[in-house]
Coordinates of C-alpha atoms in Angstrom, one line a residue:
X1 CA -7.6 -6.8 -7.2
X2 CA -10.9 -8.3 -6.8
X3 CA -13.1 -10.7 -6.4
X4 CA -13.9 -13.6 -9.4
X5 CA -16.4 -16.3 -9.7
X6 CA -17.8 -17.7 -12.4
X7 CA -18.8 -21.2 -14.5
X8 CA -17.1 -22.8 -17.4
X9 CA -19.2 -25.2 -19.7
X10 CA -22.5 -26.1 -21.9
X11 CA -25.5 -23.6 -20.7
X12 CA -23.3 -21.6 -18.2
X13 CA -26.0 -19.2 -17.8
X14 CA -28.1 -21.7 -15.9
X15 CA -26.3 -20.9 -12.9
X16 CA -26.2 -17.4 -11.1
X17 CA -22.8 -15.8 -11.0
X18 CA -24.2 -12.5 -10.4
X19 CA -25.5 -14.0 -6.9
X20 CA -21.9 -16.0 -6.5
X21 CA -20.5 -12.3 -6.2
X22 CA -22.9 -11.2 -4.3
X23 CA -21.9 -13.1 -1.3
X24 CA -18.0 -11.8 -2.3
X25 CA -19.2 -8.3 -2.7
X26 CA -16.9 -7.1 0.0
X27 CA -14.1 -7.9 -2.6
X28 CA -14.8 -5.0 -4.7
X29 CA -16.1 -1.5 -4.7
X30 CA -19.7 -0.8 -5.1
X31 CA -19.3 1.3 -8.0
X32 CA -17.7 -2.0 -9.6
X33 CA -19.9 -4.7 -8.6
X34 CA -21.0 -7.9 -10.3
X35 CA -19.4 -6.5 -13.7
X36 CA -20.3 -9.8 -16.0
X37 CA -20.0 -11.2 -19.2
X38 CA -21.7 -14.6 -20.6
X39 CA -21.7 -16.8 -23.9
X40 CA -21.9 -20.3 -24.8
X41 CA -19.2 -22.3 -22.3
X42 CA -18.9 -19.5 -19.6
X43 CA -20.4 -17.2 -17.5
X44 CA -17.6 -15.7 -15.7
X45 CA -17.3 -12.2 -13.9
X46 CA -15.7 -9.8 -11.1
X47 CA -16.0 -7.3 -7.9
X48 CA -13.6 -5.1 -8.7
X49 CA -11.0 -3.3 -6.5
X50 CA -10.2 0.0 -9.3
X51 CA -6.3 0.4 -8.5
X52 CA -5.1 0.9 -11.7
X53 CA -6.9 2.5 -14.6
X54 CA -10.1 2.7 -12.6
X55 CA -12.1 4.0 -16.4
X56 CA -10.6 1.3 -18.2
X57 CA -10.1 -1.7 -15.8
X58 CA -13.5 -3.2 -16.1
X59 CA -13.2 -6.9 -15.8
X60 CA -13.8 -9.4 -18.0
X61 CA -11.5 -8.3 -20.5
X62 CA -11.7 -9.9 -23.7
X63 CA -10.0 -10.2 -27.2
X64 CA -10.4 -7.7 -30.2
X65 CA -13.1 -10.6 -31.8
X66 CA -13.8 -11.1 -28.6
X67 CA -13.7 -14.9 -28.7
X68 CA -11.4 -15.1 -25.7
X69 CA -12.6 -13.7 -22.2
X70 CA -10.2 -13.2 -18.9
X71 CA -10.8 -12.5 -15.5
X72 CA -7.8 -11.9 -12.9
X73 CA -8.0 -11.6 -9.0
X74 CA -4.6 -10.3 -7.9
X75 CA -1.4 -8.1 -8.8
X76 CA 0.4 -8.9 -11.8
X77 CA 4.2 -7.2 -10.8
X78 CA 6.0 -7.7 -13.8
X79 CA 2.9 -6.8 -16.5
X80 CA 5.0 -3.3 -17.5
X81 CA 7.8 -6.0 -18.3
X82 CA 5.8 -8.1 -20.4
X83 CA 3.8 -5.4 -21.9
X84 CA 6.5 -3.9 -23.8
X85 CA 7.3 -7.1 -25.4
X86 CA 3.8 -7.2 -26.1
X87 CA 2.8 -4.2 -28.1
X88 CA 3.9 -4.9 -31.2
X89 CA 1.8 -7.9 -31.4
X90 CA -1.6 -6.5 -29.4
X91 CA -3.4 -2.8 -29.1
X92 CA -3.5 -2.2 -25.5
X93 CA -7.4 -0.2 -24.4
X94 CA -5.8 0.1 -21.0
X95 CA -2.8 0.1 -18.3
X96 CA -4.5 -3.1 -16.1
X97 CA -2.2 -6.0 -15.7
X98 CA -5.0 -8.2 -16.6
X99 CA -5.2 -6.9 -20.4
X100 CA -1.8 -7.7 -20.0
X101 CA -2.5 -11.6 -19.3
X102 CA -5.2 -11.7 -21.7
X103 CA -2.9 -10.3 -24.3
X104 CA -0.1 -12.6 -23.2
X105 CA -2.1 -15.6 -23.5
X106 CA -3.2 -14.7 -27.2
X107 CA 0.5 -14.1 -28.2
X108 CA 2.4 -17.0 -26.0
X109 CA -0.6 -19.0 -25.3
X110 CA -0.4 -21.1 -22.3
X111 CA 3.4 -19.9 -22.0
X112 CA 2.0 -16.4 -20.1
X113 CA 1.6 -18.8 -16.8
X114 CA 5.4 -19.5 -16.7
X115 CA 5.7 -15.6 -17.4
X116 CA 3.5 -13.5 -14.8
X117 CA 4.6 -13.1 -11.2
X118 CA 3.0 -12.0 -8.8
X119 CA -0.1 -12.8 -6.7
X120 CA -3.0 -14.0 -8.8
X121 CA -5.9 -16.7 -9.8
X122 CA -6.6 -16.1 -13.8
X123 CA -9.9 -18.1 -15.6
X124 CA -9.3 -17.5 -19.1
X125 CA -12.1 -18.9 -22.0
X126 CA -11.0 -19.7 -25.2
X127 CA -14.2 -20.1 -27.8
X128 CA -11.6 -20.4 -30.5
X129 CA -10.3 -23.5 -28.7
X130 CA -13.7 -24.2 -26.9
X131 CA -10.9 -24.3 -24.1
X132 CA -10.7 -23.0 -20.4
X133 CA -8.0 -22.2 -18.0
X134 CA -7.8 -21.6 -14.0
X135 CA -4.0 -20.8 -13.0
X136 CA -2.9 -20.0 -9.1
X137 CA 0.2 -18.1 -8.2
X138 CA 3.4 -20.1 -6.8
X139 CA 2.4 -20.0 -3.0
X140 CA -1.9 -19.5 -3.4
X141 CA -1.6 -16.0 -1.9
X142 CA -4.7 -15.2 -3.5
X143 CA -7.3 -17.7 -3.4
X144 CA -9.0 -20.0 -5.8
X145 CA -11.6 -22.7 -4.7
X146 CA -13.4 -24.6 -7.8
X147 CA -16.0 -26.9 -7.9
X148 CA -17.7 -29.7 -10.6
X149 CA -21.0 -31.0 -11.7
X150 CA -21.6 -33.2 -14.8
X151 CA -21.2 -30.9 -17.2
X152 CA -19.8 -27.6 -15.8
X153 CA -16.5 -26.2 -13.8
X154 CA -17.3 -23.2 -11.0
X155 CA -14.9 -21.2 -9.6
X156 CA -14.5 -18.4 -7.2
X157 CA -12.3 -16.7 -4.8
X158 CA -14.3 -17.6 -1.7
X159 CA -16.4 -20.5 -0.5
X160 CA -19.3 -18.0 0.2
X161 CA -20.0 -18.0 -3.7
X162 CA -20.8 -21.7 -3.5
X163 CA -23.5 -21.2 -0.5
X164 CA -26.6 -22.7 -1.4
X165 CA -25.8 -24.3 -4.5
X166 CA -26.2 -28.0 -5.2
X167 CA -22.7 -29.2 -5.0
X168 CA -20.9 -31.8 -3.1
X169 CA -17.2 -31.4 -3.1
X170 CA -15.5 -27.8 -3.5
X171 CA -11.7 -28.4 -4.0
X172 CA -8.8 -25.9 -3.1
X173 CA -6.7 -24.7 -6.1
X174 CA -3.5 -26.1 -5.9
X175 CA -0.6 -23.5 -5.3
X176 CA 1.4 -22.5 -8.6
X177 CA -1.0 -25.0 -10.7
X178 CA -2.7 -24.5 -14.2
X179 CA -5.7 -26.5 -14.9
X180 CA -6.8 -27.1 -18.6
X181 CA -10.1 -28.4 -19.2
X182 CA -10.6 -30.4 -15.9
X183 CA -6.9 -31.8 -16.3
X184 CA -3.9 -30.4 -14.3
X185 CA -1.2 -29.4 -17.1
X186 CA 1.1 -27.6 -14.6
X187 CA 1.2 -29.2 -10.4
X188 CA 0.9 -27.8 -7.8
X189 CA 4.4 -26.3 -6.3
X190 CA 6.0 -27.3 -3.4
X191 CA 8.7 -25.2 -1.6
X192 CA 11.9 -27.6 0.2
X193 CA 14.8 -25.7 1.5
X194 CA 18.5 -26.5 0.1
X195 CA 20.8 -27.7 2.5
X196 CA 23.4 -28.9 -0.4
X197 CA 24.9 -25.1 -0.6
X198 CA 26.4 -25.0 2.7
X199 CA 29.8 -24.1 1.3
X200 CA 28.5 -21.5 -1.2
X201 CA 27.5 -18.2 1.0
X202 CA 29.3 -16.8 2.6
X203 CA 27.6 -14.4 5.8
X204 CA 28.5 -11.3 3.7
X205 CA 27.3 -12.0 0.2
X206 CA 23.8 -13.9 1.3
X207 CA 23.3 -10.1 3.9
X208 CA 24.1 -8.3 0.4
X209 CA 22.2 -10.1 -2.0
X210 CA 19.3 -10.8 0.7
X211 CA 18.5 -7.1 0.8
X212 CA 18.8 -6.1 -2.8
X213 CA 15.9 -9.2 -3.2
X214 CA 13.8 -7.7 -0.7
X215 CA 14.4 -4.0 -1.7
X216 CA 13.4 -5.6 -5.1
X217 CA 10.3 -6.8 -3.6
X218 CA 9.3 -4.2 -1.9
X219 CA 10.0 -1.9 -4.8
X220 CA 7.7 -3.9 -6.9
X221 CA 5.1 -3.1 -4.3
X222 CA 4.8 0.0 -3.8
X223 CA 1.9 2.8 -5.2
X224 CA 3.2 5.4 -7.8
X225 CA 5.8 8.2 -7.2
X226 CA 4.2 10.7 -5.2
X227 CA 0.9 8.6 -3.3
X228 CA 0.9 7.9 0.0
X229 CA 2.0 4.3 0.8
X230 CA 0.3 2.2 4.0
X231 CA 2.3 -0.2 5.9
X232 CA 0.7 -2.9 8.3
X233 CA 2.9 -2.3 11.6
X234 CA 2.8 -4.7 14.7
X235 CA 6.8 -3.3 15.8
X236 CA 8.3 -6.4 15.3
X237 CA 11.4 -6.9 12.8
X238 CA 9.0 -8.3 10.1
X239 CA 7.5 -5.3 9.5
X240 CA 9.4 -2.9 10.5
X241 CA 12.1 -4.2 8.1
X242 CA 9.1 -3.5 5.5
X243 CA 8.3 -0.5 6.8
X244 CA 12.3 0.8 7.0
X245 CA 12.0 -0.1 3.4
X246 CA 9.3 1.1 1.9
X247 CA 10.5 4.6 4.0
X248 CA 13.6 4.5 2.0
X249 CA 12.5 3.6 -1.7
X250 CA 9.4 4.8 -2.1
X251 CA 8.9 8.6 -3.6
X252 CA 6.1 9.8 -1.4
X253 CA 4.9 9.7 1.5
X254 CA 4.3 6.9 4.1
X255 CA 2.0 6.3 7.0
X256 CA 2.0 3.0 9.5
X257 CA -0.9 1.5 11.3
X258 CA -1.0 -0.3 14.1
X259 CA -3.6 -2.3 16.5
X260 CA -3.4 -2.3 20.4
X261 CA -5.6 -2.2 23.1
X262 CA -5.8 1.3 24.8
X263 CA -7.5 0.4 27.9
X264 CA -4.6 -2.7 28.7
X265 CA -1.7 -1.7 31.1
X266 CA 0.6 -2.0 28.5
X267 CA 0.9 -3.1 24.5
X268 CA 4.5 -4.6 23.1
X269 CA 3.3 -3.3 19.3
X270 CA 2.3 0.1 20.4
X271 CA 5.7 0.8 22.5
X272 CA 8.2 -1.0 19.5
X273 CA 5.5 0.7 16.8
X274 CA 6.8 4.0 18.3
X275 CA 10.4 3.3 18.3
X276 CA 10.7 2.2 14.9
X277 CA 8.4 5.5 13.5
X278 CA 10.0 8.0 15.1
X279 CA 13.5 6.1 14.2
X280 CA 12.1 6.8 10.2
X281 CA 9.9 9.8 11.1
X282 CA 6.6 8.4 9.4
X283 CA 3.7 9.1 11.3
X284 CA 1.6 6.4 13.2
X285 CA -2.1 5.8 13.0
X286 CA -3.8 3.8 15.6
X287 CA -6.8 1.2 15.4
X288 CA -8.3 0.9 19.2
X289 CA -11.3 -1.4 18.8
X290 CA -13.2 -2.1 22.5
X291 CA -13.0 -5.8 23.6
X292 CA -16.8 -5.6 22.9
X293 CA -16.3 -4.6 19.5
X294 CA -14.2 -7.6 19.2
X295 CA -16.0 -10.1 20.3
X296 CA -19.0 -9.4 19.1
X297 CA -17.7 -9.2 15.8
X298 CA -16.0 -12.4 16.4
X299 CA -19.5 -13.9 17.2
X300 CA -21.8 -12.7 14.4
X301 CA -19.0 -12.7 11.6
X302 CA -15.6 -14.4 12.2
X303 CA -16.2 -17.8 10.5
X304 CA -18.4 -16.3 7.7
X305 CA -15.4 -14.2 6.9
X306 CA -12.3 -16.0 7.9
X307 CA -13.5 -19.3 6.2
X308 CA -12.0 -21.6 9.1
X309 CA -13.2 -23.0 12.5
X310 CA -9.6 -23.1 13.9
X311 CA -9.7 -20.7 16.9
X312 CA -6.2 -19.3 16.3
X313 CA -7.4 -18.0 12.6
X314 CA -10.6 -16.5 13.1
X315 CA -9.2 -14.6 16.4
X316 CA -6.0 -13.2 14.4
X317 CA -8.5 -12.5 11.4
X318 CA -10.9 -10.3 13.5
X319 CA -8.0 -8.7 15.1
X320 CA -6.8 -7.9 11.9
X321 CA -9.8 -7.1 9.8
X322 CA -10.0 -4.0 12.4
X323 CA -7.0 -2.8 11.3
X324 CA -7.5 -3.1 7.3
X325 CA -11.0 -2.0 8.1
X326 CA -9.3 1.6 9.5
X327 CA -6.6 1.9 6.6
X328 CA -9.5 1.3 3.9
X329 CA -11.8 3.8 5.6
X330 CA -8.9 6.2 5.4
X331 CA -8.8 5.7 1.7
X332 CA -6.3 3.1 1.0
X333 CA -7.1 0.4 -1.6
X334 CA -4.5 -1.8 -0.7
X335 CA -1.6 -1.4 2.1
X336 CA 1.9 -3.8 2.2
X337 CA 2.5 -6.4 5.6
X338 CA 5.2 -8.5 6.9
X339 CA 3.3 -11.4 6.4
X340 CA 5.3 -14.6 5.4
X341 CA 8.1 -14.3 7.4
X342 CA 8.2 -16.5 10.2
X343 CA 7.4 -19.2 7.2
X344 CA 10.4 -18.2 5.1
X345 CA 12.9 -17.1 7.4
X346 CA 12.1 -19.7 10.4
X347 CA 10.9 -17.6 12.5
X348 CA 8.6 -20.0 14.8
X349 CA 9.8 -20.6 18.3
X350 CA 9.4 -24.1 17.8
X351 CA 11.6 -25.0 14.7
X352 CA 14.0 -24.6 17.3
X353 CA 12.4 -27.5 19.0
X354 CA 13.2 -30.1 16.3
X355 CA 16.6 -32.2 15.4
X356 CA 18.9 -30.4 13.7
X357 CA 18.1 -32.3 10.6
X358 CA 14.6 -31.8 10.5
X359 CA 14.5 -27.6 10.8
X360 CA 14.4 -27.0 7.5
X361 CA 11.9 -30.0 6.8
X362 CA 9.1 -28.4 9.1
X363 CA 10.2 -24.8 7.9
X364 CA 9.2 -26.1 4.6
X365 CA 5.8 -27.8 5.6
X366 CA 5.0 -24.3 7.4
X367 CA 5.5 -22.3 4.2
X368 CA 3.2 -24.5 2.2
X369 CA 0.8 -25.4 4.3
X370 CA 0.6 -21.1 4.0
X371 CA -2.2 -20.9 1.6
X372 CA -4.4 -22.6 4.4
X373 CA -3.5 -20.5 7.2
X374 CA -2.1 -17.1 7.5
X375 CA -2.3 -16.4 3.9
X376 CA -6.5 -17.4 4.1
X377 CA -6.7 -15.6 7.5
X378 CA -4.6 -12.2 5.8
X379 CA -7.4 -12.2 2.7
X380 CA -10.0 -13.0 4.2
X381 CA -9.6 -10.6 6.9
X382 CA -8.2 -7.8 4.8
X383 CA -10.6 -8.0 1.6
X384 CA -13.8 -8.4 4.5
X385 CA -12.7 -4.5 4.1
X386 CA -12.2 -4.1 1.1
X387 CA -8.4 -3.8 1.5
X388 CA -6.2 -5.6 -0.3
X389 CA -2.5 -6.8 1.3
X390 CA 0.7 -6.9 -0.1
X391 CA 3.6 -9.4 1.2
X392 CA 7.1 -8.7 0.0
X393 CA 8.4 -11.9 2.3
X394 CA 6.1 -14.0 -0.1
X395 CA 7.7 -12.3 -3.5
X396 CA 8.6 -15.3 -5.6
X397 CA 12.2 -14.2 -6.3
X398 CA 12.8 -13.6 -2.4
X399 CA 11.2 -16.7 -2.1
X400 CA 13.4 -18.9 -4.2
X401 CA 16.4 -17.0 -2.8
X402 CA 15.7 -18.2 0.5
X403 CA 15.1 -21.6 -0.3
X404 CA 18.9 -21.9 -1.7
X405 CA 20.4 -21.2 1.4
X406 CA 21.6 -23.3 4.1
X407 CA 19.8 -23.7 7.6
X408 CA 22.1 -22.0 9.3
X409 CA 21.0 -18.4 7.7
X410 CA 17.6 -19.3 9.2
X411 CA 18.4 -19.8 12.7
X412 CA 22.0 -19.6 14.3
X413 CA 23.1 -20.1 17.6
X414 CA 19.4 -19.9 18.9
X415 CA 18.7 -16.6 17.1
X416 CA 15.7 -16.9 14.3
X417 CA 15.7 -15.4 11.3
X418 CA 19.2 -14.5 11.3
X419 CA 19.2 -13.6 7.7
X420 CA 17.2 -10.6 8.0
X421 CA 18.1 -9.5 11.4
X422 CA 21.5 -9.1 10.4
X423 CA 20.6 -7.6 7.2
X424 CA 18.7 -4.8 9.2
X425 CA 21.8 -4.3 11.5
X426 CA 22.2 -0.6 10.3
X427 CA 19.0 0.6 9.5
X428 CA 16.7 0.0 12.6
X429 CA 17.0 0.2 16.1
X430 CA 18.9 -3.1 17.8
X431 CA 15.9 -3.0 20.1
X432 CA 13.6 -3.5 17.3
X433 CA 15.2 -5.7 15.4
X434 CA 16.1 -7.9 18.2
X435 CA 12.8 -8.1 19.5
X436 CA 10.9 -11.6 19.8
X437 CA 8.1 -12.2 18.3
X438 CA 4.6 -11.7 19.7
X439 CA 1.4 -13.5 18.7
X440 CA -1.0 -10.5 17.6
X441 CA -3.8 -10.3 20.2
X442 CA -0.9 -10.8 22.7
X443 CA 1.3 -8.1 21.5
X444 CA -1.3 -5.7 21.2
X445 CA -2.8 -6.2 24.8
X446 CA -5.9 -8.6 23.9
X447 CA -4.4 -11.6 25.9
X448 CA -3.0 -14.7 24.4
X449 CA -3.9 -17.4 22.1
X450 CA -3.8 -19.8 25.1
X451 CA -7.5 -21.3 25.9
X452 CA -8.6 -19.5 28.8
X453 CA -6.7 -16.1 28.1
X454 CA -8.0 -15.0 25.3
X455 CA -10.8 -12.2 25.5
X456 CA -12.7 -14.5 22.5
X457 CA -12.7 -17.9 24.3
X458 CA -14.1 -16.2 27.4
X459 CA -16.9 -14.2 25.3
X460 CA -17.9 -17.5 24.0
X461 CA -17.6 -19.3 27.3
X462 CA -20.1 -16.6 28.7
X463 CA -22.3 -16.8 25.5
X464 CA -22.5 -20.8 25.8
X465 CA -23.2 -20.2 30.0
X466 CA -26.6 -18.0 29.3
X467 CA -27.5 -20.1 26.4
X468 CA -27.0 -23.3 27.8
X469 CA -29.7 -25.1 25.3
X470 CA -27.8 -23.8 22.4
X471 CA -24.7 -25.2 23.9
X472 CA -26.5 -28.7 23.9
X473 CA -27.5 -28.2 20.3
X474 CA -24.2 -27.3 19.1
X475 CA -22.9 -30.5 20.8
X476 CA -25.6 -32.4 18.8
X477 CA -24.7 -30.8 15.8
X478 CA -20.7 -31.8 16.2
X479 CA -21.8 -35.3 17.5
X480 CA -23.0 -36.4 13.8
X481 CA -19.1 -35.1 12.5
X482 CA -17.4 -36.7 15.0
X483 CA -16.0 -39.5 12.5
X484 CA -13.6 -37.2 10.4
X485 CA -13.6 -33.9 12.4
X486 CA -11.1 -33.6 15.8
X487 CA -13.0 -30.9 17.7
X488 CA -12.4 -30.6 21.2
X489 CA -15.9 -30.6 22.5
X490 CA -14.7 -29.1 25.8
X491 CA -13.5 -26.3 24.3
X492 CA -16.3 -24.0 23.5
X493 CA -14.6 -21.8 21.1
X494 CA -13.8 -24.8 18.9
X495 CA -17.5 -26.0 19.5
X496 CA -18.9 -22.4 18.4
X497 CA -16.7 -22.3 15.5
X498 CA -17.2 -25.4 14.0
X499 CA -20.9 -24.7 14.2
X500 CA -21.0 -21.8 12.2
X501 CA -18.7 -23.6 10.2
X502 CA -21.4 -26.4 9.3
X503 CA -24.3 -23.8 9.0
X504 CA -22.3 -21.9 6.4
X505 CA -21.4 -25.4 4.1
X506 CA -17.8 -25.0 4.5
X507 CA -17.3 -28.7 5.5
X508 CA -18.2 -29.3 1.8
X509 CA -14.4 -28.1 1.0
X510 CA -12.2 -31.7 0.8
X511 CA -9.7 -31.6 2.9
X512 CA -11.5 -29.3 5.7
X513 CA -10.9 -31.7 8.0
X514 CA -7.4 -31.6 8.4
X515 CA -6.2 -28.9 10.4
X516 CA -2.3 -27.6 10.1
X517 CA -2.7 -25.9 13.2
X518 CA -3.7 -28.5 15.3
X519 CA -1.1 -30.9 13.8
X520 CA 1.5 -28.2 14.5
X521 CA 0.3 -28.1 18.5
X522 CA 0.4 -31.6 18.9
X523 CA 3.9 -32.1 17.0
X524 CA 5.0 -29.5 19.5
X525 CA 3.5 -31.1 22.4
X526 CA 5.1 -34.7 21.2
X527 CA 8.5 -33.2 21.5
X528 CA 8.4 -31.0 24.7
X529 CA 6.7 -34.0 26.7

């Protein structure tokens, strides 16, 4: 894991990639920072995260002539698989899954991007071929923005690389897409869930083979025999289900974390958090952050970070960046999370809201539309501590599984995700995995998403009433976006956020304008009224 930026084309060097990484330095270690290499056509290189083969891992890796150079951000979870098949054809220097691309790619070609799985965003330069790659895994859980000028491609894992650089228009790499030379040669992927194979599961055999693909991806997950193994708790059957699982496969030791607010009369996720740890006896760590700590952290940091202006995000990202920030200080490099769920398994309040005929529709649109919400808000937040987060509920093979199914193992008889309740039914608590799901400042005592409740909106609201001049020249500042931007100017969190937004050059990203969150509220609000 780490962060990548670099440039493809004729006099590379001419731009800076060592101050691309800079702004991404959180991404790695800082034994492992801005580790480089540069020829004629690239200049490509990484922060890197050391979790496996910390001596040998050093990133770009590059071919025995060394005419073909890789980078790779991400986990590769089949690159033991491949690597056997490999051997005979390559001399392996190390046990990194990203030798294991590179060497992939100089025995299959570009074959290796139908072969890897996992979570990932490869750049690959081929001098032989005076060629260059960029490839995104199937759902963009790890991120991959690019950019172009005349002559020359950039690339990074974050917008921050592109701060202060002359460019226009930085583009989002499509999900589960290879790009060859500035041409697509693989789309981008796009999920829809199967309603045809009504008649083909039964209850029995889709519980059965549901939890031997999770177990699977949870397996593929997990640290080596005998490490201690973090798991992102909130006491909710997402991840608790992960955690019940990772308690029962994994050889060593595992420890939860969880985020509530100490000082609130009660917390949801702290009470259920309890339940389900004593139920597996793994002991619980807990983050308690002050509302000040929050908030002022929200203010100084949250849109740098989270990459968004949609309140929602950037509140959920603080929240949890507090929480990774804990597990990395305890000495965790990366730490799994339920994640994903509530986009595969339907687990929304309002898909219940739609037709019948139209569940699976807006299920689908949720899981895709992933990469630009809780997938950003889980990296960004995470990596900001230089944590990285796995998601079993985005595994590809769980994934496709899910989509085969019928509605009706999504949400039956007003009971969401009925699949994997029903799949936990004998190994957690009923009370925990029948317990409804909680936004995560809400569950953990920091008031609700709602304007007006939460902690965030009112910090801002009392920022913007003793600063009432900068409240006028944030108001400006909107006024000349107004054309393609929806911001609720009497909202001030939205007005705050979209601010810092500007400042920071994010609008340059095509398609910041549109806003899955806000489409989603006013769908909702279209139906109920």
């Amino acid at each position: 894991m780490c962060g990548i930026a670099g440039v493809f084309g004729n006099h590379a060097e001419q731009y800076d990639v060592e101050k691309m990484l800079h702004y991404i330095s959180h991404r790695g270690e800082s034994s492992y920072q801005a580790e480089t290499n540069r020829a004629s056509g690239f200049n490509f290189g990484t922060n890197r995260l050391a979790i496996v083969d910390e001596n040998m891992g050093r990133q770009p890796f590059y071919s025995p002539d060394a005419k073909v150079q890789c980078v790779l951000n991400g986990e590769i979870y089949n690159h033991n698989e491949l690597r056997k098949n490999l051997q005979k054809h390559y001399a392996f220097k190390s046990s990194c899954d990203s030798e294991v691309v590179l060497a992939g790619y100089l025995h299959f070609g570009e074959e290796i991007f139908e072969l890897i799985q996992g979570m990932y965003a490869v750049a690959i330069y081929d001098s032989n071929k005076q060629t260059w790659y960029l490839a995104r895994d199937h759902l963009g859980i790890k991120p991959l923005y690019y950019a172009f000028d005349e002559e020359h491609c950039l690339f990074s894992s974050e917008l921050k690389s592109f701060y202060g650089l002359n460019i226009d228009v930085i583009l989002d790499f499509p999900c589960g897409a290879v790009m060859k030379n500035r041409a697509f040669t693989r789309p981008g992927k796009n999920y829809r869930f199967n309603d045809e194979n009504s008649g083909k599961w039964s209850d029995a055999n889709a519980i059965n083979v549901g939890i031997d693909k999770l177990k699977r991806a949870v397996s593929k997950m997990l640290p080596r025999k005998g490490e201690i193994a973090a798991c992102m708790l909130s006491g909710g059957v997402d991840s608790s289900s992960i955690l019940t699982l990772m308690r029962n496969l994994h050889e060593g030791p595992v420890v939860a974390y969880t985020f509530y607010n100490k000082d609130a009369s009660s917390s949801d996720d702290y009470e259920a958090a309890k339940i389900i740890c004593e139920h597996l006896d793994v002991p619980l760590r807990v983050v308690t952050p002050t509302h000040l700590q929050l908030t002022d952290f929200y203010k100084a940091k949250g849109v740098w970070m989270t990459e968004t202006y949609e309140p929602a995000l950037v509140r959920n990202a603080v929240s949890y960046h507090f929480l990774s920030q804990k597990i990395s200080d305890d000495g965790f490099k990366f730490a799994l999370s339920g994640e994903g769920a509530d986009e595969v398994l339907g687990g929304y309040d309002y898909f219940e809201l739609f037709p019948k005929n139209e569940i699976d529709l807006n299920i689908g649109y949720a899981l895709n539309q992933l990469n630009h919400t809780y997938l950003k808000m889980t990296d960004r937040a995470s990596m900001f501590a230089t944590l990285e987060v796995r998601v079993p509920y985005l595994d590809e093979d769980w994934v496709a599984f899910n989509t085969e199914l019928p509605g009706e193992f999504r949400i039956r008889n007003n009971e969401n995700k009925w699949l994997l309740r029903n799949m936990m039914s004998r190994l957690m608590p009923d009370i925990i995995r029948n317990r409804p799901k909680l936004g995560m400042n809400q569950g953990a005592g920091f008031g609700s998403n709602d304007p007006g409740k939460s902690i965030y909106y009112k910090a801002i609201s009392e920022y913007y009433k003793t600063s009432p001049d900068r409240m006028k020249a944030d108001l400006k500042t909107i006024s000349n976006y107004k054309e393609n931007y929806q911001i609720d100017e009497s909202n001030p969190e939205e007005v705050f956020n979209f601010c810092r937004y500007i400042e920071h050059g994010f609008t340059k990203l095509k398609g910041s304008e549109n806003r899955p969150q806000l489409n989603t509220s006013t769908l909702i609000s279209a139906i109920t009224n």
